[in-house]
Amino acid sequence: MLTKLALTGIKSRLKDYIVLFSGLIVSAATFYMFMTLATNKNFLGNNSMLSANNTMFIFGFGAVLLGIITLVYLIYANSFLMNMRQRDYGMFMMLGAKSRKIAQLIFVETFSIGMIATLVGSAIGVGLSQVVAKLLVRQLGLTLHNFNAFHLPAMLITLIFFGVLFVLSAFWNSAKLVKTPVMKLLHQASQPSRMQVKPVVLILQALLGLALLAVGYWSMASIKLLNLIAIPLALVTIVLGSYFTFNATFIWLISLLKRNSKFALKGLRNFTLSQLNFRIHDYTRMLAMISILFALALGAITVGLGFQNEISDLAAATAPYDLIVYHQDQQVKTAVAQLDLKSKAVYHYKVVDGATYYSVTELQQQPLYYVDYGKSTGAEMVMPTIKRYAAQDYLKQGSAARYDAARWLATKSEQSTEINVKFVSAAKFAALTAPTQHLQLIRVHDFLKDSKKIGQIESAQAKAAPQFKSVLANSKYVGYGVYKSLFSGMTFMGFFLGISFLAMLASCLMFKILSGAYSDVRRYEMLNKMGTRRGTLKHSVAIEIGVLYALPGVLGVCHVLFGLQLFKMLMINPYQGIWLPFAIFICLYIVYYLLTTWLYRGIVIPATEIEK
Amino acid sequence: MANDVVTVNNLVKTYGKTNEKQYTALKDVSFAVENGEFVGIMGASGSGKTTLLNILSTLDKPTSGEVRINNRDVTKLKGNQMADFRSKQVGFIFQDFNLLENLTAYENIALPLSLQNIAPRKIKPLVNQIAQRLSIESVLDHYPTELSGGQKQRVAAARALVHQPAILFGDEPTGALDSNSARELLETMDSLNHEDQVSILLVTHDPFSASYCQRILFIKDGKIGQELKRNGRPRAEFYQEILNSLGTFVD
Ligand SMILES: Nc1ncnc2c1ncn2[C@@H]1O[C@H](COP(=O)(O)OP(=O)(O)O)[C@@H](O)[C@H]1O
Ligand SMILES: [Mg+2]
């Protein structure tokens, strides 16, 4: 009988259950997806610029963070479930159900909802991993090695982690229900009491918060000066700074707005402000945490995509010449003619006893280009520039210019090119008895645009003249491919990390807000009775939730903008193309916001036109 | 007729869709409230009092019948018109959960004015005026949790009246009060009615509350039965008559 009652309860709250269920499924799927990466050592090792162990460490760290978020998330989801159900269960108790029986019911309900969601979530996680990997590979032109959507250890970790958490929350719920007096279950309206905060304390807190944030931002920007201490310093100050900023600045701001009667006494503004005031107190810790997670997630995506941008910049920087033509036939000639050439230089050589001879005069007539790495220090990467040697640079034996020339003009790939490439005077060169051959050093305007054609020309040469296969294997084009796959891995991981974090933190916020919705129902009902237009109520909800979403978002964006300073060590320009990850991220975040607003409205806004 | 603030004609309310189990809560209810009158509707719990008030205040739609308030057929209103009608023409006091706990008494009272987009500088004098009338000036800065039950209901009354509605509806406003606070609130309503000509429609199951009215309509099983008039008699006498007729009405 009771079970039947419990089931009817579920039916009447179908929409809320769907929300809860899909939330849990998303979290399990995200967790699983993340774990497929974090536990796949082969994948991490093959796709990162860092060693497999380092990457494992980063992902281990990410996994712990994700674990903590998941925990917080489940606590909120669980309180959402309890808020939703406690009245029903209170009612059953009123009707005389034994509390042991109720405890059993809520235990079974919590645990089975949790486990079903976990199983479905993991299954979806497998599919999603596959889809996401495919999408990223296609959209970003990434290449991934050793990535499997189904990874048994990840599956086990997910099941065990969620299983343990759900058993714990099931125990927690049943213990709580049995202990709470029935009347309290029936009428649990959280009553906001007066917030007694002295303005002086608030101002001090606000200043402290801002000062801490400033220190944190400064330390990230001055990593050169502070070295490794910068990161823990930034972490501590930013966490505390976010907390104080939320705790003081916004409360102060809201009370300021409330006191301004010209602003506050219009429409529902005063009500909305009061809701926020009440909420923000309750949410401070949560919002501070979310702003930081937001920053981590957005940072991960930004850095990931940043690496993607760097591929072209770095590949362009690996070599001054985009293509070397060793072998000329009609096919190669026509193909070269189709390139968007920037410069083309022909050099003549003779091969005697396995050594390649060039005339210094020819080099002096048309000196080679080289890559100048500038004063790139360890703390900051600078974009290298292409420069050209001067004629007198070739005079000295063993000069950098000759060394460079030997690298580009070698016709065989061997350990020491200096030995096999020799530079002699024009007279000596003429005296050598061997046929004169020549090669072309070619630069194009846009390597990325022409890279496909360049690759084809290189393979055509290797086919027609296999003796050049070994030098061709050292080409810029080949190097570009290697870079690309390395950075692909980083991009993929950044994306993955970012999206998983976002999904979790936004769901956390969503459930936190929705679980408060049940205590708001009465307030909105009253406003409706007083004759508040539906549109006005909706607007108030949109603003209230909008502020709760925007605050951590804005602070998180600030964190990222400053945090990217840290990546100047690894990247040339971490801020390049920054709009893309921001746009992706903000779109996803807005989707969460809209979803939350929609669900919240469904819970609190009464239907005005009751049809007969 | 022209002097009636509320006119109800042949009102029927049936709950439940045609293919579901149906329950008719109001069966052919008709009555009128004159401008400046203090009318009570009395009936046992479940007799349809709240249903009636909800329809009068456009919170619910009747199945059939006509409701005119200030000579306007409110059953024809749609969407925002209904909300606007409530916010302008109706003041409401319920048994409980009258006030928004996250607003101070002052802010609660000011809310109906803000909702009508009255200029903020005009709000303060209006709120102070009604607060003075209801003797709650000293608690304006308090939150509802810091007020006694009686104070809460007086704040609710202030909020219901601050925008000078055509009529004040009360749905068992004394239901959650101790007898002293209840008496105080009823006396306040009585004086509002006498001195400020506020029209009041009070719905209650409590004879004591009803004895403050000038006229009482008895409702039973969704139908209006007997009517009692006070005709300027002392309250105690009227109270006795209510008790007596309650006995006969129940039979
Ligand atoms: N939304 C509803 N759906 C179905 N029946 C209802 C609904 N609201 C009230 N009723 C029924 O209508 C009758 C009158 O209810 P109500 O007007 O609340 O009575 P009162 O306020 O006099 O106690 C009751 O029998 C109640 O069960
Ligand atoms: Mg009622």
Tab-separated table of N, CA, C and O in Angstrom, chain A residues 187 189-196 258 261-268 270-271 274-275 277-278 519-520 522-536 607-612, chain B residues 13-14 16-17 54 58-63 77-80 82-84 86-87 92 94 97-103 106-108 110-112 114-115 117-118 120 123 141-143 145-146 159:
chain	number	residue	atom	x	y	z
A	187	HIS	N	5.628	21.306	7.268
A	187	HIS	CA	5.721	22.756	7.055
A	187	HIS	C	7.149	23.195	7.191
A	187	HIS	O	7.516	23.813	8.186
A	189	ALA	N	9.236	25.678	6.014
A	189	ALA	CA	9.498	26.887	5.258
A	189	ALA	C	10.733	27.519	5.867
A	189	ALA	O	10.746	27.875	7.018
A	190	SER	N	11.768	27.585	5.084
A	190	SER	CA	12.973	28.187	5.644
A	190	SER	C	12.692	29.667	5.818
A	190	SER	O	12.343	30.357	4.873
A	191	GLN	N	12.781	30.111	7.015
A	191	GLN	CA	12.415	31.483	7.292
A	191	GLN	C	13.660	32.345	7.362
A	191	GLN	O	14.457	32.206	8.261
A	192	PRO	N	13.788	33.241	6.417
A	192	PRO	CA	14.955	34.099	6.479
A	192	PRO	C	14.784	35.072	7.632
A	192	PRO	O	13.718	35.648	7.806
A	193	SER	N	15.802	35.186	8.434
A	193	SER	CA	15.694	36.156	9.510
A	193	SER	C	16.532	37.371	9.117
A	193	SER	O	17.201	37.379	8.107
A	194	ARG	N	16.430	38.353	9.919
A	194	ARG	CA	17.136	39.588	9.621
A	194	ARG	C	18.645	39.339	9.550
A	194	ARG	O	19.207	38.625	10.361
A	195	MET	N	19.260	39.903	8.554
A	195	MET	CA	20.705	39.752	8.431
A	195	MET	C	21.359	40.867	9.241
A	195	MET	O	21.315	42.027	8.848
A	196	GLN	N	21.913	40.488	10.365
A	196	GLN	CA	22.527	41.513	11.195
A	196	GLN	C	24.001	41.643	10.853
A	196	GLN	O	24.836	40.950	11.393
A	258	LYS	N	18.653	48.420	-2.117
A	258	LYS	CA	17.386	48.366	-1.407
A	258	LYS	C	17.084	49.683	-0.724
A	258	LYS	O	15.944	50.088	-0.608
A	261	SER	N	15.249	54.122	-2.498
A	261	SER	CA	13.837	53.805	-2.723
A	261	SER	C	13.420	54.094	-4.159
A	261	SER	O	12.507	53.473	-4.680
A	262	LYS	N	14.085	55.023	-4.803
A	262	LYS	CA	13.720	55.308	-6.191
A	262	LYS	C	13.927	54.077	-7.053
A	262	LYS	O	13.201	53.833	-8.007
A	263	PHE	N	14.971	53.321	-6.730
A	263	PHE	CA	15.237	52.108	-7.503
A	263	PHE	C	14.388	50.953	-7.006
A	263	PHE	O	13.722	50.266	-7.781
A	264	ALA	N	14.396	50.780	-5.686
A	264	ALA	CA	13.821	49.554	-5.131
A	264	ALA	C	12.304	49.519	-5.193
A	264	ALA	O	11.714	48.464	-5.380
A	265	LEU	N	11.670	50.670	-5.038
A	265	LEU	CA	10.214	50.642	-4.937
A	265	LEU	C	9.533	50.648	-6.299
A	265	LEU	O	8.547	51.328	-6.512
A	266	LYS	N	10.079	49.920	-7.236
A	266	LYS	CA	9.440	49.826	-8.547
A	266	LYS	C	9.137	48.365	-8.826
A	266	LYS	O	10.035	47.534	-8.774
A	267	GLY	N	7.887	48.105	-9.126
A	267	GLY	CA	7.504	46.738	-9.454
A	267	GLY	C	7.960	45.771	-8.382
A	267	GLY	O	7.853	46.033	-7.190
A	268	LEU	N	8.508	44.650	-8.834
A	268	LEU	CA	8.910	43.597	-7.904
A	268	LEU	C	10.359	43.719	-7.469
A	268	LEU	O	10.891	42.814	-6.857
A	270	ASN	N	12.054	45.211	-5.201
A	270	ASN	CA	12.385	45.020	-3.799
A	270	ASN	C	12.329	43.545	-3.426
A	270	ASN	O	13.183	43.027	-2.713
A	271	PHE	N	11.326	42.882	-3.945
A	271	PHE	CA	11.181	41.452	-3.684
A	271	PHE	C	12.367	40.686	-4.266
A	271	PHE	O	12.963	39.838	-3.602
A	274	SER	N	15.387	41.214	-2.248
A	274	SER	CA	15.342	40.487	-0.986
A	274	SER	C	15.606	39.006	-1.193
A	274	SER	O	16.298	38.370	-0.397
A	275	GLN	N	15.061	38.483	-2.265
A	275	GLN	CA	15.314	37.074	-2.575
A	275	GLN	C	16.817	36.861	-2.739
A	275	GLN	O	17.382	35.908	-2.231
A	277	ASN	N	19.255	38.733	-1.636
A	277	ASN	CA	19.949	38.966	-0.385
A	277	ASN	C	19.935	37.695	0.454
A	277	ASN	O	20.947	37.229	0.960
A	278	PHE	N	18.750	37.135	0.545
A	278	PHE	CA	18.525	35.924	1.293
A	278	PHE	C	19.351	34.782	0.688
A	278	PHE	O	20.038	34.036	1.374
A	519	SER	N	10.690	26.075	-1.288
A	519	SER	CA	10.322	26.973	-0.195
A	519	SER	C	9.872	28.328	-0.749
A	519	SER	O	9.377	29.168	-0.014
A	520	ASP	N	10.046	28.534	-2.038
A	520	ASP	CA	9.621	29.798	-2.639
A	520	ASP	C	8.192	29.750	-3.166
A	520	ASP	O	7.602	30.792	-3.462
A	522	ARG	N	5.316	29.353	-1.951
A	522	ARG	CA	4.326	30.170	-1.252
A	522	ARG	C	4.468	31.645	-1.536
A	522	ARG	O	3.499	32.366	-1.655
A	523	ARG	N	5.729	32.083	-1.601
A	523	ARG	CA	5.946	33.510	-1.865
A	523	ARG	C	5.365	33.910	-3.215
A	523	ARG	O	4.715	34.934	-3.348
A	524	TYR	N	5.600	33.067	-4.207
A	524	TYR	CA	5.106	33.418	-5.535
A	524	TYR	C	3.583	33.309	-5.602
A	524	TYR	O	2.932	34.077	-6.287
A	525	GLU	N	3.060	32.355	-4.861
A	525	GLU	CA	1.613	32.211	-4.812
A	525	GLU	C	0.990	33.481	-4.230
A	525	GLU	O	-0.013	33.998	-4.724
A	526	MET	N	1.627	33.977	-3.185
A	526	MET	CA	1.108	35.180	-2.543
A	526	MET	C	1.181	36.373	-3.489
A	526	MET	O	0.240	37.164	-3.580
A	527	LEU	N	2.305	36.479	-4.172
A	527	LEU	CA	2.438	37.583	-5.131
A	527	LEU	C	1.366	37.489	-6.198
A	527	LEU	O	0.788	38.491	-6.610
A	528	ASN	N	1.072	36.271	-6.610
A	528	ASN	CA	0.030	36.079	-7.609
A	528	ASN	C	-1.318	36.535	-7.070
A	528	ASN	O	-2.074	37.234	-7.738
A	529	LYS	N	-1.606	36.182	-5.820
A	529	LYS	CA	-2.882	36.589	-5.234
A	529	LYS	C	-2.979	38.095	-5.125
A	529	LYS	O	-4.055	38.663	-5.254
A	530	MET	N	-1.836	38.725	-4.874
A	530	MET	CA	-1.858	40.175	-4.753
A	530	MET	C	-2.014	40.853	-6.105
A	530	MET	O	-2.099	42.075	-6.165
A	531	GLY	N	-2.006	40.068	-7.168
A	531	GLY	CA	-2.241	40.660	-8.468
A	531	GLY	C	-0.979	41.029	-9.215
A	531	GLY	O	-0.956	42.003	-9.955
A	532	THR	N	0.088	40.237	-9.014
A	532	THR	CA	1.284	40.463	-9.805
A	532	THR	C	1.100	39.776	-11.146
A	532	THR	O	0.682	38.625	-11.198
A	533	ARG	N	1.410	40.490	-12.206
A	533	ARG	CA	1.272	39.883	-13.522
A	533	ARG	C	2.233	38.717	-13.661
A	533	ARG	O	3.327	38.746	-13.111
A	534	ARG	N	1.813	37.751	-14.450
A	534	ARG	CA	2.646	36.578	-14.687
A	534	ARG	C	3.999	36.974	-15.265
A	534	ARG	O	5.039	36.459	-14.872
A	535	GLY	N	3.935	37.907	-16.209
A	535	GLY	CA	5.181	38.351	-16.846
A	535	GLY	C	6.132	38.948	-15.827
A	535	GLY	O	7.339	38.713	-15.875
A	536	THR	N	5.573	39.693	-14.879
A	536	THR	CA	6.416	40.313	-13.856
A	536	THR	C	7.060	39.245	-12.985
A	536	THR	O	8.240	39.340	-12.635
A	607	ALA	N	-0.324	28.653	-11.950
A	607	ALA	CA	-1.107	28.831	-13.164
A	607	ALA	C	-2.198	29.833	-12.853
A	607	ALA	O	-2.968	29.641	-11.919
A	608	THR	N	-2.256	30.928	-13.588
A	608	THR	CA	-3.256	31.949	-13.266
A	608	THR	C	-4.612	31.558	-13.795
A	608	THR	O	-5.605	31.596	-13.090
A	609	GLU	N	-4.624	31.182	-15.063
A	609	GLU	CA	-5.924	30.893	-15.631
A	609	GLU	C	-6.271	29.428	-15.410
A	609	GLU	O	-5.851	28.555	-16.152
A	610	ILE	N	-7.027	29.207	-14.333
A	610	ILE	CA	-7.441	27.844	-14.052
A	610	ILE	C	-8.631	27.553	-14.957
A	610	ILE	O	-9.664	28.194	-14.857
A	611	GLU	N	-8.479	26.628	-15.854
A	611	GLU	CA	-9.596	26.328	-16.759
A	611	GLU	C	-10.606	25.468	-16.025
A	611	GLU	O	-10.269	24.693	-15.149
A	612	LYS	N	-11.852	25.634	-16.397
A	612	LYS	CA	-12.876	24.909	-15.667
A	612	LYS	C	-12.916	23.446	-16.080
A	612	LYS	O	-12.401	23.035	-17.048
B	13	LYS	N	-19.777	26.507	-9.659
B	13	LYS	CA	-18.397	26.067	-9.843
B	13	LYS	C	-18.328	24.560	-9.697
B	13	LYS	O	-18.703	24.007	-8.647
B	14	THR	N	-17.898	23.909	-10.774
B	14	THR	CA	-17.732	22.463	-10.730
B	14	THR	C	-16.265	22.135	-10.924
B	14	THR	O	-15.645	22.589	-11.877
B	16	GLY	N	-13.137	19.485	-11.574
B	16	GLY	CA	-12.926	18.238	-12.303
B	16	GLY	C	-13.350	18.378	-13.744
B	16	GLY	O	-14.346	19.019	-14.064
B	17	LYS	N	-12.567	17.780	-14.660
B	17	LYS	CA	-12.911	17.864	-16.081
B	17	LYS	C	-14.094	16.952	-16.373
B	17	LYS	O	-14.449	16.088	-15.575
B	54	ASN	N	-12.164	32.853	-4.129
B	54	ASN	CA	-11.205	32.737	-5.231
B	54	ASN	C	-11.825	33.199	-6.542
B	54	ASN	O	-11.156	33.845	-7.349
B	58	THR	N	-10.872	36.640	-8.928
B	58	THR	CA	-10.293	36.219	-10.223
B	58	THR	C	-9.136	35.231	-10.092
B	58	THR	O	-8.359	35.060	-11.020
B	59	LEU	N	-9.003	34.593	-8.915
B	59	LEU	CA	-7.957	33.577	-8.813
B	59	LEU	C	-8.424	32.287	-9.472
B	59	LEU	O	-7.637	31.401	-9.767
B	60	ASP	N	-9.716	32.188	-9.669
B	60	ASP	CA	-10.282	30.983	-10.264
B	60	ASP	C	-11.437	31.411	-11.174
B	60	ASP	O	-11.970	32.507	-11.029
B	61	LYS	N	-11.777	30.555	-12.118
B	61	LYS	CA	-12.876	30.883	-13.040
B	61	LYS	C	-14.110	30.079	-12.683
B	61	LYS	O	-14.001	28.897	-12.358
B	62	PRO	N	-15.278	30.700	-12.749
B	62	PRO	CA	-16.499	29.946	-12.463
B	62	PRO	C	-16.868	29.063	-13.664
B	62	PRO	O	-16.426	29.312	-14.780
B	63	THR	N	-17.656	28.044	-13.392
B	63	THR	CA	-18.150	27.214	-14.484
B	63	THR	C	-19.224	27.968	-15.251
B	63	THR	O	-19.277	27.944	-16.466
B	77	LEU	N	-12.529	38.656	-17.636
B	77	LEU	CA	-11.153	39.152	-17.710
B	77	LEU	C	-10.201	38.049	-18.161
B	77	LEU	O	-10.454	36.865	-17.972
B	78	LYS	N	-9.091	38.479	-18.778
B	78	LYS	CA	-8.106	37.505	-19.267
B	78	LYS	C	-6.701	37.879	-18.793
B	78	LYS	O	-6.371	39.056	-18.704
B	79	GLY	N	-5.896	36.857	-18.528
B	79	GLY	CA	-4.452	37.023	-18.271
B	79	GLY	C	-4.094	38.208	-17.396
B	79	GLY	O	-4.451	38.271	-16.230
B	80	ASN	N	-3.366	39.135	-18.001
B	80	ASN	CA	-2.889	40.287	-17.245
B	80	ASN	C	-4.022	41.138	-16.684
B	80	ASN	O	-3.876	41.743	-15.638
B	82	MET	N	-6.651	40.106	-15.334
B	82	MET	CA	-7.028	39.532	-14.043
B	82	MET	C	-6.052	39.983	-12.969
B	82	MET	O	-6.458	40.392	-11.879
B	83	ALA	N	-4.753	39.895	-13.281
B	83	ALA	CA	-3.747	40.303	-12.301
B	83	ALA	C	-3.917	41.780	-11.980
B	83	ALA	O	-3.918	42.176	-10.807
B	84	ASP	N	-4.092	42.582	-13.013
B	84	ASP	CA	-4.243	44.022	-12.781
B	84	ASP	C	-5.488	44.311	-11.955
B	84	ASP	O	-5.488	45.174	-11.081
B	86	ARG	N	-6.872	42.347	-9.731
B	86	ARG	CA	-6.589	42.009	-8.328
B	86	ARG	C	-5.748	43.083	-7.673
B	86	ARG	O	-5.998	43.481	-6.546
B	87	SER	N	-4.732	43.548	-8.410
B	87	SER	CA	-3.819	44.473	-7.761
B	87	SER	C	-4.480	45.829	-7.512
B	87	SER	O	-4.080	46.551	-6.622
B	92	PHE	N	-6.697	41.673	0.182
B	92	PHE	CA	-6.867	40.300	0.626
B	92	PHE	C	-6.242	40.095	2.001
B	92	PHE	O	-5.114	40.513	2.225
B	94	PHE	N	-5.654	36.643	4.442
B	94	PHE	CA	-5.934	35.207	4.594
B	94	PHE	C	-5.673	34.780	6.022
B	94	PHE	O	-5.217	35.556	6.855
B	97	PHE	N	0.171	32.837	6.210
B	97	PHE	CA	1.095	33.090	5.096
B	97	PHE	C	0.695	34.331	4.310
B	97	PHE	O	0.640	34.332	3.101
B	98	ASN	N	0.363	35.373	5.043
B	98	ASN	CA	-0.037	36.595	4.385
B	98	ASN	C	1.128	37.424	3.902
B	98	ASN	O	1.031	38.118	2.910
B	99	LEU	N	2.212	37.353	4.680
B	99	LEU	CA	3.312	38.279	4.408
B	99	LEU	C	4.498	37.552	3.791
B	99	LEU	O	4.707	36.365	4.023
B	100	LEU	N	5.255	38.288	3.010
B	100	LEU	CA	6.486	37.741	2.455
B	100	LEU	C	7.558	37.860	3.526
B	100	LEU	O	7.873	38.962	3.978
B	101	GLU	N	8.111	36.716	3.940
B	101	GLU	CA	9.022	36.745	5.095
B	101	GLU	C	10.331	37.434	4.790
B	101	GLU	O	11.062	37.781	5.692
B	102	ASN	N	10.639	37.582	3.502
B	102	ASN	CA	11.935	38.202	3.222
B	102	ASN	C	11.838	39.714	3.031
B	102	ASN	O	12.804	40.350	2.674
B	103	LEU	N	10.658	40.258	3.298
B	103	LEU	CA	10.513	41.713	3.245
B	103	LEU	C	10.086	42.224	4.615
B	103	LEU	O	9.369	41.534	5.345
B	106	TYR	N	7.259	47.247	6.364
B	106	TYR	CA	7.148	48.409	5.476
B	106	TYR	C	7.157	47.970	4.014
B	106	TYR	O	6.308	48.372	3.220
B	107	GLU	N	8.130	47.120	3.680
B	107	GLU	CA	8.260	46.690	2.280
B	107	GLU	C	7.061	45.868	1.829
B	107	GLU	O	6.614	45.969	0.685
B	108	ASN	N	6.534	45.075	2.768
B	108	ASN	CA	5.330	44.309	2.444
B	108	ASN	C	4.168	45.223	2.099
B	108	ASN	O	3.461	45.004	1.127
B	110	ALA	N	4.329	48.281	1.106
B	110	ALA	CA	4.596	49.106	-0.084
B	110	ALA	C	4.427	48.321	-1.385
B	110	ALA	O	4.235	48.909	-2.448
B	111	LEU	N	4.496	47.008	-1.281
B	111	LEU	CA	4.524	46.183	-2.497
B	111	LEU	C	3.359	46.420	-3.466
B	111	LEU	O	3.578	46.593	-4.664
B	112	PRO	N	2.099	46.459	-2.974
B	112	PRO	CA	0.997	46.680	-3.927
B	112	PRO	C	1.139	48.002	-4.673
B	112	PRO	O	0.769	48.099	-5.848
B	114	SER	N	4.083	49.532	-5.374
B	114	SER	CA	5.158	49.363	-6.365
B	114	SER	C	4.641	48.624	-7.584
B	114	SER	O	4.981	48.954	-8.720
B	115	LEU	N	3.812	47.620	-7.305
B	115	LEU	CA	3.306	46.814	-8.413
B	115	LEU	C	2.454	47.653	-9.364
B	115	LEU	O	2.340	47.342	-10.543
B	117	ASN	N	3.177	50.621	-10.105
B	117	ASN	CA	4.081	51.633	-10.635
B	117	ASN	C	3.777	53.029	-10.127
B	117	ASN	O	3.870	54.012	-10.845
B	118	ILE	N	3.413	53.085	-8.863
B	118	ILE	CA	3.221	54.406	-8.259
B	118	ILE	C	4.606	54.982	-7.964
B	118	ILE	O	5.519	54.261	-7.577
B	120	PRO	N	7.858	56.226	-6.506
B	120	PRO	CA	8.423	55.888	-5.200
B	120	PRO	C	8.264	56.999	-4.159
B	120	PRO	O	8.022	56.709	-2.992
B	123	ILE	N	5.035	56.780	-2.355
B	123	ILE	CA	4.746	55.543	-1.610
B	123	ILE	C	4.874	55.754	-0.112
B	123	ILE	O	4.011	55.345	0.658
B	141	ASP	N	9.813	48.440	10.566
B	141	ASP	CA	11.130	47.957	10.140
B	141	ASP	C	11.384	46.500	10.486
B	141	ASP	O	12.457	45.981	10.262
B	142	HIS	N	10.377	45.860	11.064
B	142	HIS	CA	10.571	44.470	11.474
B	142	HIS	C	10.237	43.505	10.343
B	142	HIS	O	9.421	43.797	9.476
B	143	TYR	N	10.880	42.347	10.416
B	143	TYR	CA	10.528	41.274	9.488
B	143	TYR	C	9.377	40.482	10.084
B	143	TYR	O	9.218	40.451	11.311
B	145	THR	N	8.890	37.497	10.833
B	145	THR	CA	9.221	36.537	11.899
B	145	THR	C	9.386	37.227	13.243
B	145	THR	O	9.377	36.570	14.272
B	146	GLU	N	9.560	38.542	13.217
B	146	GLU	CA	9.742	39.264	14.475
B	146	GLU	C	8.433	39.852	15.003
B	146	GLU	O	8.451	40.630	15.941
B	159	ARG	N	-1.456	46.151	4.175
B	159	ARG	CA	-1.060	45.881	2.802
B	159	ARG	C	-2.293	45.733	1.907
B	159	ARG	O	-2.293	46.138	0.755
